[in-house]
mmCIF file of C-alpha atoms and ligand atoms in Angstrom:
data_model
loop_
_atom_site.group_PDB
_atom_site.id
_atom_site.type_symbol
_atom_site.label_atom_id
_atom_site.label_comp_id
_atom_site.label_asym_id
_atom_site.label_seq_id
_atom_site.Cartn_x
_atom_site.Cartn_y
_atom_site.Cartn_z
ATOM 1 C CA MET A 1 -59.368 25.485 135.337
ATOM 2 C CA ASP A 2 -58.743 28.017 132.593
ATOM 3 C CA SER A 3 -55.547 26.266 131.526
ATOM 4 C CA ASN A 4 -57.444 22.951 131.288
ATOM 5 C CA LYS A 5 -59.977 24.651 129.069
ATOM 6 C CA ASN A 6 -57.217 26.036 126.864
ATOM 7 C CA GLU A 7 -55.602 22.638 126.685
ATOM 8 C CA SER A 8 -58.750 20.837 125.596
ATOM 9 C CA SER A 9 -59.651 23.517 123.069
ATOM 10 C CA SER A 10 -56.158 23.306 121.551
ATOM 11 C CA HIS A 11 -56.560 19.516 121.403
ATOM 12 C CA ASN A 12 -59.842 19.996 119.547
ATOM 13 C CA ASP A 13 -58.084 22.421 117.187
ATOM 14 C CA HIS A 14 -55.555 19.695 116.408
ATOM 15 C CA TYR A 15 -58.329 17.311 115.397
ATOM 16 C CA THR A 16 -59.788 20.022 113.127
ATOM 17 C CA LEU A 17 -56.422 20.874 111.581
ATOM 18 C CA TYR A 18 -55.431 17.243 111.060
ATOM 19 C CA PRO A 19 -58.541 15.206 110.211
ATOM 20 C CA ASP A 20 -56.661 11.871 110.397
ATOM 21 C CA LEU A 21 -55.086 12.639 113.795
ATOM 22 C CA SER A 22 -57.505 10.664 115.981
ATOM 23 C CA GLN A 23 -57.120 7.581 113.786
ATOM 24 C CA VAL A 24 -53.327 7.967 113.847
ATOM 25 C CA ILE A 25 -53.355 8.097 117.663
ATOM 26 C CA LYS A 26 -55.630 5.052 117.780
ATOM 27 C CA GLU A 27 -53.375 3.066 115.448
ATOM 28 C CA LEU A 28 -50.229 3.972 117.394
ATOM 29 C CA ARG A 29 -51.907 3.136 120.715
ATOM 30 C CA ASN A 30 -52.832 -0.333 119.475
ATOM 31 C CA ALA A 31 -49.568 -1.035 117.653
ATOM 32 C CA LYS A 32 -47.142 -3.588 119.002
ATOM 33 C CA ARG A 33 -44.459 -2.907 116.415
ATOM 34 C CA VAL A 34 -43.777 0.438 114.765
ATOM 35 C CA ALA A 35 -41.458 1.232 111.866
ATOM 36 C CA ILE A 36 -40.503 4.753 110.838
ATOM 37 C CA LEU A 37 -38.923 5.909 107.573
ATOM 38 C CA THR A 38 -37.452 9.407 107.668
ATOM 39 C CA GLY A 39 -36.003 11.598 104.941
ATOM 40 C CA ALA A 40 -34.408 15.001 104.545
ATOM 41 C CA GLY A 41 -37.647 16.812 105.482
ATOM 42 C CA ILE A 42 -37.283 15.894 109.143
ATOM 43 C CA SER A 43 -33.918 17.697 109.322
ATOM 44 C CA THR A 44 -34.883 20.794 107.367
ATOM 45 C CA GLU A 45 -36.173 22.476 110.552
ATOM 46 C CA SER A 46 -32.649 21.955 111.948
ATOM 47 C CA GLY A 47 -31.285 24.021 109.045
ATOM 48 C CA ILE A 48 -30.233 21.213 106.681
ATOM 49 C CA PRO A 49 -31.532 21.583 103.113
ATOM 50 C CA THR A 50 -33.562 18.823 101.481
ATOM 51 C CA PHE A 51 -32.687 17.445 98.033
ATOM 52 C CA ARG A 52 -35.748 18.056 95.906
ATOM 53 C CA ASP A 53 -37.594 21.033 97.475
ATOM 54 C CA GLY A 54 -37.918 23.945 95.022
ATOM 55 C CA LEU A 55 -34.958 26.299 94.859
ATOM 56 C CA ASP A 56 -33.594 25.365 98.294
ATOM 57 C CA GLY A 57 -33.058 21.682 97.559
ATOM 58 C CA PHE A 58 -29.515 20.489 96.780
ATOM 59 C CA TRP A 59 -30.540 18.995 93.454
ATOM 60 C CA SER A 60 -31.861 22.338 92.177
ATOM 61 C CA GLN A 61 -28.319 23.756 92.498
ATOM 62 C CA PHE A 62 -26.177 20.700 91.848
ATOM 63 C CA ASP A 63 -26.283 17.764 89.471
ATOM 64 C CA PRO A 64 -26.731 14.597 91.580
ATOM 65 C CA LEU A 65 -24.790 12.580 89.009
ATOM 66 C CA GLU A 66 -21.759 14.863 89.446
ATOM 67 C CA LEU A 67 -21.813 14.863 93.266
ATOM 68 C CA ALA A 68 -23.623 11.733 94.403
ATOM 69 C CA SER A 69 -22.526 8.968 92.077
ATOM 70 C CA PRO A 70 -19.396 6.805 91.753
ATOM 71 C CA GLN A 71 -18.896 8.220 88.239
ATOM 72 C CA GLY A 72 -18.972 11.801 89.554
ATOM 73 C CA PHE A 73 -16.439 10.880 92.235
ATOM 74 C CA ALA A 74 -14.145 9.184 89.699
ATOM 75 C CA ALA A 75 -14.327 12.237 87.417
ATOM 76 C CA ASP A 76 -13.567 14.838 90.119
ATOM 77 C CA PRO A 77 -12.757 13.398 93.558
ATOM 78 C CA ALA A 78 -11.523 16.792 94.849
ATOM 79 C CA ARG A 79 -14.817 18.529 94.064
ATOM 80 C CA VAL A 80 -16.960 15.718 95.484
ATOM 81 C CA THR A 81 -15.009 15.332 98.740
ATOM 82 C CA ARG A 82 -14.878 19.112 99.265
ATOM 83 C CA TRP A 83 -18.669 19.313 98.804
ATOM 84 C CA TYR A 84 -19.268 16.564 101.357
ATOM 85 C CA ASP A 85 -16.737 18.038 103.770
ATOM 86 C CA GLU A 86 -18.499 21.417 103.572
ATOM 87 C CA ARG A 87 -21.794 19.675 104.289
ATOM 88 C CA ARG A 88 -20.144 17.882 107.242
ATOM 89 C CA ALA A 89 -19.052 21.284 108.651
ATOM 90 C CA ALA A 90 -22.543 22.725 108.162
ATOM 91 C CA ILE A 91 -24.227 19.709 109.820
ATOM 92 C CA ALA A 92 -21.821 19.948 112.768
ATOM 93 C CA LYS A 93 -23.518 23.255 113.654
ATOM 94 C CA CYS A 94 -27.050 21.774 113.569
ATOM 95 C CA GLN A 95 -29.082 20.453 116.469
ATOM 96 C CA PRO A 96 -32.027 18.037 116.578
ATOM 97 C CA ASN A 97 -35.366 19.821 116.232
ATOM 98 C CA PRO A 98 -38.707 19.057 117.948
ATOM 99 C CA GLY A 99 -39.467 16.420 115.288
ATOM 100 C CA HIS A 100 -36.321 14.402 116.087
ATOM 101 C CA ILE A 101 -36.955 14.787 119.813
ATOM 102 C CA ALA A 102 -40.582 13.664 119.507
ATOM 103 C CA LEU A 103 -39.484 10.505 117.639
ATOM 104 C CA ALA A 104 -37.059 9.659 120.452
ATOM 105 C CA LYS A 105 -39.963 10.063 122.910
ATOM 106 C CA LEU A 106 -42.218 7.945 120.718
ATOM 107 C CA GLU A 107 -39.671 5.119 120.869
ATOM 108 C CA GLN A 108 -39.803 5.296 124.671
ATOM 109 C CA ILE A 109 -43.613 5.158 124.651
ATOM 110 C CA VAL A 110 -43.899 2.284 122.150
ATOM 111 C CA SER A 111 -40.894 0.198 123.127
ATOM 112 C CA PRO A 112 -38.976 1.325 126.204
ATOM 113 C CA ASN A 113 -36.977 -1.900 126.512
ATOM 114 C CA LYS A 114 -37.420 -4.091 123.477
ATOM 115 C CA ASN A 115 -36.645 -3.408 119.848
ATOM 116 C CA LEU A 116 -40.267 -3.121 118.761
ATOM 117 C CA PHE A 117 -39.650 0.350 117.338
ATOM 118 C CA THR A 118 -37.292 0.746 114.387
ATOM 119 C CA LEU A 119 -36.342 4.117 112.983
ATOM 120 C CA VAL A 120 -35.050 3.711 109.451
ATOM 121 C CA THR A 121 -33.479 6.899 108.144
ATOM 122 C CA GLN A 122 -32.215 7.916 104.738
ATOM 123 C CA ASN A 123 -30.424 10.843 106.387
ATOM 124 C CA ILE A 124 -26.690 10.939 106.897
ATOM 125 C CA ASP A 125 -26.649 13.594 109.646
ATOM 126 C CA ARG A 126 -27.041 11.400 112.778
ATOM 127 C CA LEU A 127 -29.472 13.934 114.310
ATOM 128 C CA HIS A 128 -31.842 11.108 115.343
ATOM 129 C CA GLN A 129 -29.112 9.558 117.495
ATOM 130 C CA LEU A 130 -28.257 12.988 118.906
ATOM 131 C CA ALA A 131 -31.924 13.430 119.875
ATOM 132 C CA GLY A 132 -31.831 10.135 121.811
ATOM 133 C CA SER A 133 -33.309 7.620 119.359
ATOM 134 C CA LYS A 134 -31.810 4.183 120.060
ATOM 135 C CA ASN A 135 -32.843 1.723 117.383
ATOM 136 C CA VAL A 136 -31.753 3.651 114.297
ATOM 137 C CA VAL A 137 -30.944 2.096 110.920
ATOM 138 C CA GLU A 138 -28.903 4.235 108.514
ATOM 139 C CA LEU A 139 -29.857 3.243 104.975
ATOM 140 C CA HIS A 140 -27.672 5.752 103.137
ATOM 141 C CA GLY A 141 -24.670 5.764 105.473
ATOM 142 C CA SER A 142 -23.302 8.676 107.468
ATOM 143 C CA ILE A 143 -21.418 11.846 106.621
ATOM 144 C CA TRP A 144 -19.343 11.339 109.782
ATOM 145 C CA GLU A 145 -17.798 8.107 108.451
ATOM 146 C CA TRP A 146 -15.167 8.223 105.685
ATOM 147 C CA ARG A 147 -13.573 5.190 104.098
ATOM 148 C CA CYS A 148 -10.416 4.390 102.202
ATOM 149 C CA THR A 149 -11.054 3.608 98.544
ATOM 150 C CA LYS A 150 -8.174 1.108 98.604
ATOM 151 C CA THR A 151 -8.945 -0.960 101.708
ATOM 152 C CA GLY A 152 -12.582 -0.096 102.469
ATOM 153 C CA LYS A 153 -11.508 0.666 106.052
ATOM 154 C CA GLN A 154 -13.877 3.154 107.635
ATOM 155 C CA LYS A 155 -13.293 5.733 110.364
ATOM 156 C CA GLU A 156 -15.289 8.471 112.066
ATOM 157 C CA TYR A 157 -14.111 12.043 111.353
ATOM 158 C CA ARG A 158 -15.472 14.654 113.774
ATOM 159 C CA GLY A 159 -12.702 17.255 113.556
ATOM 160 C CA GLY A 160 -12.275 20.342 111.400
ATOM 161 C CA PRO A 161 -12.078 20.408 107.600
ATOM 162 C CA PHE A 162 -9.659 18.097 105.806
ATOM 163 C CA GLU A 163 -6.410 19.784 104.758
ATOM 164 C CA GLN A 164 -6.578 18.688 101.141
ATOM 165 C CA TYR A 165 -9.071 17.276 98.661
ATOM 166 C CA PRO A 166 -9.454 14.440 98.088
ATOM 167 C CA PRO A 167 -8.247 13.648 101.611
ATOM 168 C CA PRO A 168 -5.451 11.060 101.610
ATOM 169 C CA SER A 169 -5.942 7.863 103.612
ATOM 170 C CA ASP A 170 -3.218 6.328 105.804
ATOM 171 C CA ASN A 171 -1.948 3.982 103.110
ATOM 172 C CA GLY A 172 -1.699 5.960 99.929
ATOM 173 C CA GLY A 173 -5.358 5.719 98.956
ATOM 174 C CA ILE A 174 -7.966 8.458 99.222
ATOM 175 C CA LEU A 175 -10.957 8.906 101.510
ATOM 176 C CA ARG A 176 -14.559 9.162 100.408
ATOM 177 C CA PRO A 177 -17.624 9.790 102.544
ATOM 178 C CA SER A 178 -19.271 6.555 103.601
ATOM 179 C CA VAL A 179 -22.638 7.485 102.114
ATOM 180 C CA VAL A 180 -24.647 5.655 99.466
ATOM 181 C CA TRP A 181 -24.549 7.222 96.021
ATOM 182 C CA PHE A 182 -26.852 6.537 93.088
ATOM 183 C CA GLY A 183 -26.148 3.147 91.577
ATOM 184 C CA GLU A 184 -24.502 1.821 94.744
ATOM 185 C CA PRO A 185 -26.010 -0.944 96.866
ATOM 186 C CA LEU A 186 -27.318 -0.116 100.336
ATOM 187 C CA PRO A 187 -25.375 -1.552 103.312
ATOM 188 C CA PRO A 188 -26.706 -5.146 103.378
ATOM 189 C CA ASP A 189 -27.212 -5.376 107.175
ATOM 190 C CA ALA A 190 -29.045 -2.048 107.301
ATOM 191 C CA TRP A 191 -31.285 -3.085 104.414
ATOM 192 C CA ARG A 192 -32.068 -6.481 105.965
ATOM 193 C CA THR A 193 -32.979 -4.890 109.317
ATOM 194 C CA ALA A 194 -35.137 -2.246 107.640
ATOM 195 C CA GLU A 195 -36.914 -4.763 105.439
ATOM 196 C CA ASN A 196 -37.598 -7.033 108.402
ATOM 197 C CA ALA A 197 -38.913 -4.173 110.574
ATOM 198 C CA CYS A 198 -41.258 -3.062 107.798
ATOM 199 C CA THR A 199 -42.451 -6.616 107.142
ATOM 200 C CA ILE A 200 -43.516 -7.243 110.746
ATOM 201 C CA CYS A 201 -44.676 -3.785 111.870
ATOM 202 C CA ASP A 202 -48.322 -2.921 112.573
ATOM 203 C CA VAL A 203 -47.876 0.767 111.804
ATOM 204 C CA MET A 204 -45.403 2.494 109.531
ATOM 205 C CA LEU A 205 -44.827 6.233 109.408
ATOM 206 C CA SER A 206 -43.151 7.850 106.402
ATOM 207 C CA ILE A 207 -41.883 11.259 107.500
ATOM 208 C CA GLY A 208 -40.223 14.027 105.471
ATOM 209 C CA THR A 209 -39.363 11.962 102.424
ATOM 210 C CA SER A 210 -40.434 12.478 98.816
ATOM 211 C CA ALA A 211 -40.456 8.668 98.469
ATOM 212 C CA ALA A 212 -38.685 9.166 95.146
ATOM 213 C CA VAL A 213 -35.600 7.090 95.837
ATOM 214 C CA TYR A 214 -35.539 3.307 95.812
ATOM 215 C CA PRO A 215 -35.156 0.866 97.409
ATOM 216 C CA ALA A 216 -35.936 3.042 100.511
ATOM 217 C CA ALA A 217 -39.352 4.136 99.181
ATOM 218 C CA GLY A 218 -40.261 0.487 98.575
ATOM 219 C CA LEU A 219 -40.274 -0.072 102.350
ATOM 220 C CA ILE A 220 -43.664 1.653 102.479
ATOM 221 C CA ASP A 221 -45.048 -0.936 100.046
ATOM 222 C CA ILE A 222 -43.446 -3.785 101.990
ATOM 223 C CA ALA A 223 -45.181 -2.599 105.172
ATOM 224 C CA GLN A 224 -48.505 -2.114 103.453
ATOM 225 C CA SER A 225 -48.506 -5.430 101.650
ATOM 226 C CA ASN A 226 -47.855 -7.142 104.978
ATOM 227 C CA GLY A 227 -50.913 -5.542 106.548
ATOM 228 C CA ALA A 228 -49.485 -2.483 108.304
ATOM 229 C CA THR A 229 -51.311 0.831 108.440
ATOM 230 C CA THR A 230 -49.199 3.440 106.641
ATOM 231 C CA ILE A 231 -49.088 7.073 107.719
ATOM 232 C CA GLU A 232 -47.409 10.008 105.980
ATOM 233 C CA ILE A 233 -46.236 13.209 107.699
ATOM 234 C CA ASN A 234 -45.221 15.828 105.142
ATOM 235 C CA PRO A 235 -46.385 19.336 104.185
ATOM 236 C CA GLU A 236 -46.628 18.171 100.563
ATOM 237 C CA GLN A 237 -48.058 15.187 98.768
ATOM 238 C CA THR A 238 -45.406 12.688 97.687
ATOM 239 C CA GLN A 239 -45.017 9.812 95.260
ATOM 240 C CA ALA A 240 -46.254 7.523 98.063
ATOM 241 C CA THR A 241 -49.371 9.557 98.951
ATOM 242 C CA PRO A 242 -51.780 7.712 96.623
ATOM 243 C CA ARG A 243 -51.058 4.423 98.425
ATOM 244 C CA ILE A 244 -50.840 5.772 102.002
ATOM 245 C CA ASP A 245 -53.658 5.075 104.485
ATOM 246 C CA LEU A 246 -53.532 8.175 106.719
ATOM 247 C CA GLN A 247 -51.993 11.601 106.206
ATOM 248 C CA LEU A 248 -50.932 14.437 108.485
ATOM 249 C CA ARG A 249 -50.103 17.434 106.311
ATOM 250 C CA GLY A 250 -47.577 19.827 107.833
ATOM 251 C CA ALA A 251 -44.072 20.152 109.209
ATOM 252 C CA ALA A 252 -42.701 17.181 111.140
ATOM 253 C CA GLY A 253 -41.385 19.509 113.872
ATOM 254 C CA VAL A 254 -44.941 20.731 114.494
ATOM 255 C CA ILE A 255 -46.939 17.528 113.997
ATOM 256 C CA LEU A 256 -44.758 14.942 115.747
ATOM 257 C CA PRO A 257 -44.794 16.746 119.138
ATOM 258 C CA ILE A 258 -48.599 16.957 118.856
ATOM 259 C CA VAL A 259 -48.857 13.208 118.138
ATOM 260 C CA VAL A 260 -46.573 12.346 121.062
ATOM 261 C CA ASP A 261 -48.411 14.751 123.370
ATOM 262 C CA HIS A 262 -51.784 13.153 122.552
ATOM 263 C CA LEU A 263 -50.337 9.660 122.965
ATOM 264 C CA SER A 264 -48.665 10.315 126.286
ATOM 265 C CA ARG A 265 -51.853 11.762 127.781
ATOM 266 C CA SER A 266 -53.957 8.719 126.972
HETATM 267 C C1 LIG B 1 -40.834 18.078 105.011
HETATM 268 C C2 LIG B 1 -40.533 19.273 105.665
HETATM 269 C C3 LIG B 1 -40.835 19.346 107.037
HETATM 270 C C4 LIG B 1 -39.936 19.465 103.591
HETATM 271 N N1 LIG B 1 -41.392 18.292 107.656
HETATM 272 N N2 LIG B 1 -41.378 17.056 105.634
HETATM 273 C C5 LIG B 1 -36.506 1.678 90.890
HETATM 274 C C6 LIG B 1 -37.022 2.519 89.929
HETATM 275 C C7 LIG B 1 -36.267 3.558 89.419
HETATM 276 C C8 LIG B 1 -34.966 3.789 89.814
HETATM 277 C C9 LIG B 1 -34.448 2.950 90.751
HETATM 278 C C10 LIG B 1 -35.201 1.907 91.263
HETATM 279 N N3 LIG B 1 -34.431 1.254 92.183
HETATM 280 C C11 LIG B 1 -33.224 1.871 92.242
HETATM 281 C C12 LIG B 1 -33.201 2.894 91.382
HETATM 282 C C13 LIG B 1 -32.058 3.815 91.147
HETATM 283 C C14 LIG B 1 -31.889 4.837 92.234
HETATM 284 C C15 LIG B 1 -33.181 5.635 92.402
HETATM 285 O O1 LIG B 1 -33.986 5.418 93.272
HETATM 286 N N4 LIG B 1 -33.346 6.638 91.569
HETATM 287 C C16 LIG B 1 -34.534 7.485 91.646
HETATM 288 C C17 LIG B 1 -34.085 8.945 91.594
HETATM 289 C C18 LIG B 1 -35.498 7.094 90.588
HETATM 290 N N5 LIG B 1 -31.524 4.207 93.489
HETATM 291 C C19 LIG B 1 -30.245 3.898 93.766
HETATM 292 O O2 LIG B 1 -29.352 4.100 92.955
HETATM 293 C C20 LIG B 1 -29.939 3.268 95.101
HETATM 294 N N6 LIG B 1 -29.151 2.106 94.923
HETATM 295 C C21 LIG B 1 -29.622 1.007 94.335
HETATM 296 O O3 LIG B 1 -30.754 0.884 93.980
HETATM 297 O O4 LIG B 1 -28.686 0.030 94.187
HETATM 298 C C22 LIG B 1 -29.016 -1.144 93.455
HETATM 299 C C23 LIG B 1 -27.758 -1.960 93.365
HETATM 300 C C24 LIG B 1 -27.789 -3.266 93.788
HETATM 301 C C25 LIG B 1 -26.624 -4.029 93.696
HETATM 302 C C26 LIG B 1 -25.472 -3.479 93.162
HETATM 303 C C27 LIG B 1 -25.447 -2.159 92.731
HETATM 304 C C28 LIG B 1 -26.606 -1.401 92.834
HETATM 305 C C29 LIG B 1 -29.105 4.207 95.964
HETATM 306 C C30 LIG B 1 -29.814 5.468 96.318
HETATM 307 C C31 LIG B 1 -28.868 6.406 97.040
HETATM 308 C C32 LIG B 1 -29.478 7.776 97.308
HETATM 309 N N7 LIG B 1 -28.446 8.663 97.743
HETATM 310 C C33 LIG B 1 -28.798 10.006 98.199
HETATM 311 C C34 LIG B 1 -27.509 10.767 98.566
HETATM 312 C C35 LIG B 1 -26.973 10.277 99.929
HETATM 313 C C36 LIG B 1 -25.770 11.027 100.354
HETATM 314 C C37 LIG B 1 -26.020 12.505 100.489
HETATM 315 O O5 LIG B 1 -26.714 12.974 101.410
HETATM 316 O O6 LIG B 1 -25.499 13.267 99.659
HETATM 317 O O7 LIG B 1 -29.665 9.912 99.318
HETATM 318 S S1 LIG B 1 -29.741 10.932 96.991
HETATM 319 C C38 LIG B 1 -30.810 11.688 98.184
HETATM 320 O O8 LIG B 1 -32.159 11.199 98.001
HETATM 321 C C39 LIG B 1 -30.346 11.171 99.548
HETATM 322 C C40 LIG B 1 -31.647 10.959 100.244
HETATM 323 O O9 LIG B 1 -31.476 10.085 101.342
HETATM 324 C C41 LIG B 1 -32.547 10.437 99.161
HETATM 325 C C42 LIG B 1 -34.013 10.588 99.434
HETATM 326 O O10 LIG B 1 -34.360 11.933 99.507
HETATM 327 P P1 LIG B 1 -35.414 12.422 100.608
HETATM 328 O O11 LIG B 1 -34.850 12.221 101.948
HETATM 329 O O12 LIG B 1 -36.728 11.837 100.323
HETATM 330 O O13 LIG B 1 -35.392 13.999 100.354
HETATM 331 P P2 LIG B 1 -36.247 14.861 99.283
HETATM 332 O O14 LIG B 1 -35.578 16.170 99.157
HETATM 333 O O15 LIG B 1 -36.488 14.105 98.054
HETATM 334 O O16 LIG B 1 -37.664 15.046 99.993
HETATM 335 C C43 LIG B 1 -37.826 15.845 101.139
HETATM 336 C C44 LIG B 1 -39.270 15.774 101.579
HETATM 337 O O17 LIG B 1 -39.394 16.473 102.797
HETATM 338 C C45 LIG B 1 -40.258 16.421 100.591
HETATM 339 O O18 LIG B 1 -41.338 15.519 100.367
HETATM 340 C C46 LIG B 1 -40.760 17.655 101.353
HETATM 341 O O19 LIG B 1 -42.119 17.976 101.069
HETATM 342 C C47 LIG B 1 -40.599 17.200 102.779
HETATM 343 N N8 LIG B 1 -40.461 18.282 103.783
HETATM 344 N N9 LIG B 1 -40.003 20.189 104.824
HETATM 345 C C48 LIG B 1 -41.676 17.211 106.978
HETATM 346 N N10 LIG B 1 -40.612 20.520 107.792
#
């Protein structure tokens, strides 16, 4: 009896803390198709830095044009590949957090069998897949895949650090991480799938992204202009906030489990 009371009072607290929560639950309950866009913010509670957050973000310490552009790679392939290999080693130690796990549960609630739930991620860490998400689209590639600059042949590298930088490929070329740098096109299949999911979804959630990088951020507009309700989960306002319908302000690892808990009880 007491525990029921506690439960319902904490549910009421959630509605006070997050004024748009009841509408978000209602929209998700009625949605047939859901699209999600995630960014670095969803992985920060797993210990992976974001890009643009204050002093902790990568781009406050490093110049993106030196480390995340084809020109930067051409100028200093050893530095760029070492930086990505160090990030690969750091990510190898990270685990999915409650936000990733809640999204995997949400997929099971919305679309246990069919692909009516599409999780589009800008992240390269594969933590969504590790948490159990099935229908994941990687817009900016993966840090686990490296490809030969000569042949374009791609392979997964899960082992320890490379022995030299840039790492040599099997045929005299060098390896680069198979991620998308500034000025490079997104993988065409991934983009097509993401664009389609956002065109036909009823609800789209933008989670842990500053919505500063295109064309990924444009997916929010595609969803909205095709009639979807757009929802943002982020402790801060973003470039997309002015055009978003509903907002839940806070950490994804706190809010997403609450959303899934409310949904699974109804
Ligand atoms: C939390 C939280 C918690 C914190 N819970 N939230 C239109 C206009 C202007 C420019 C362009 C345009 N279209 C294209 C461009 C150019 C460029 C671009 O967008 N530049 C902008 C900077 C203006 N785009 C490109 O170059 C793209 N390519 C392209 O357009 O190609 C065209 C082409 C066609 C044909 C031929 C050739 C070319 C490619 C973009 C590639 C981006 N690459 C990176 C690096 C990937 C590899 C790596 O990891 O190193 O991708 S850059 C970096 O930014 C990374 C991210 O995926 C991406 C987005 O960042 P994200 O995820 O949003 O992170 P943050 O740090 O910005 O935000 C974190 C958020 O989390 C914050 O809001 C926090 O508040 C929040 N948060 N804790 C929830 N607990």
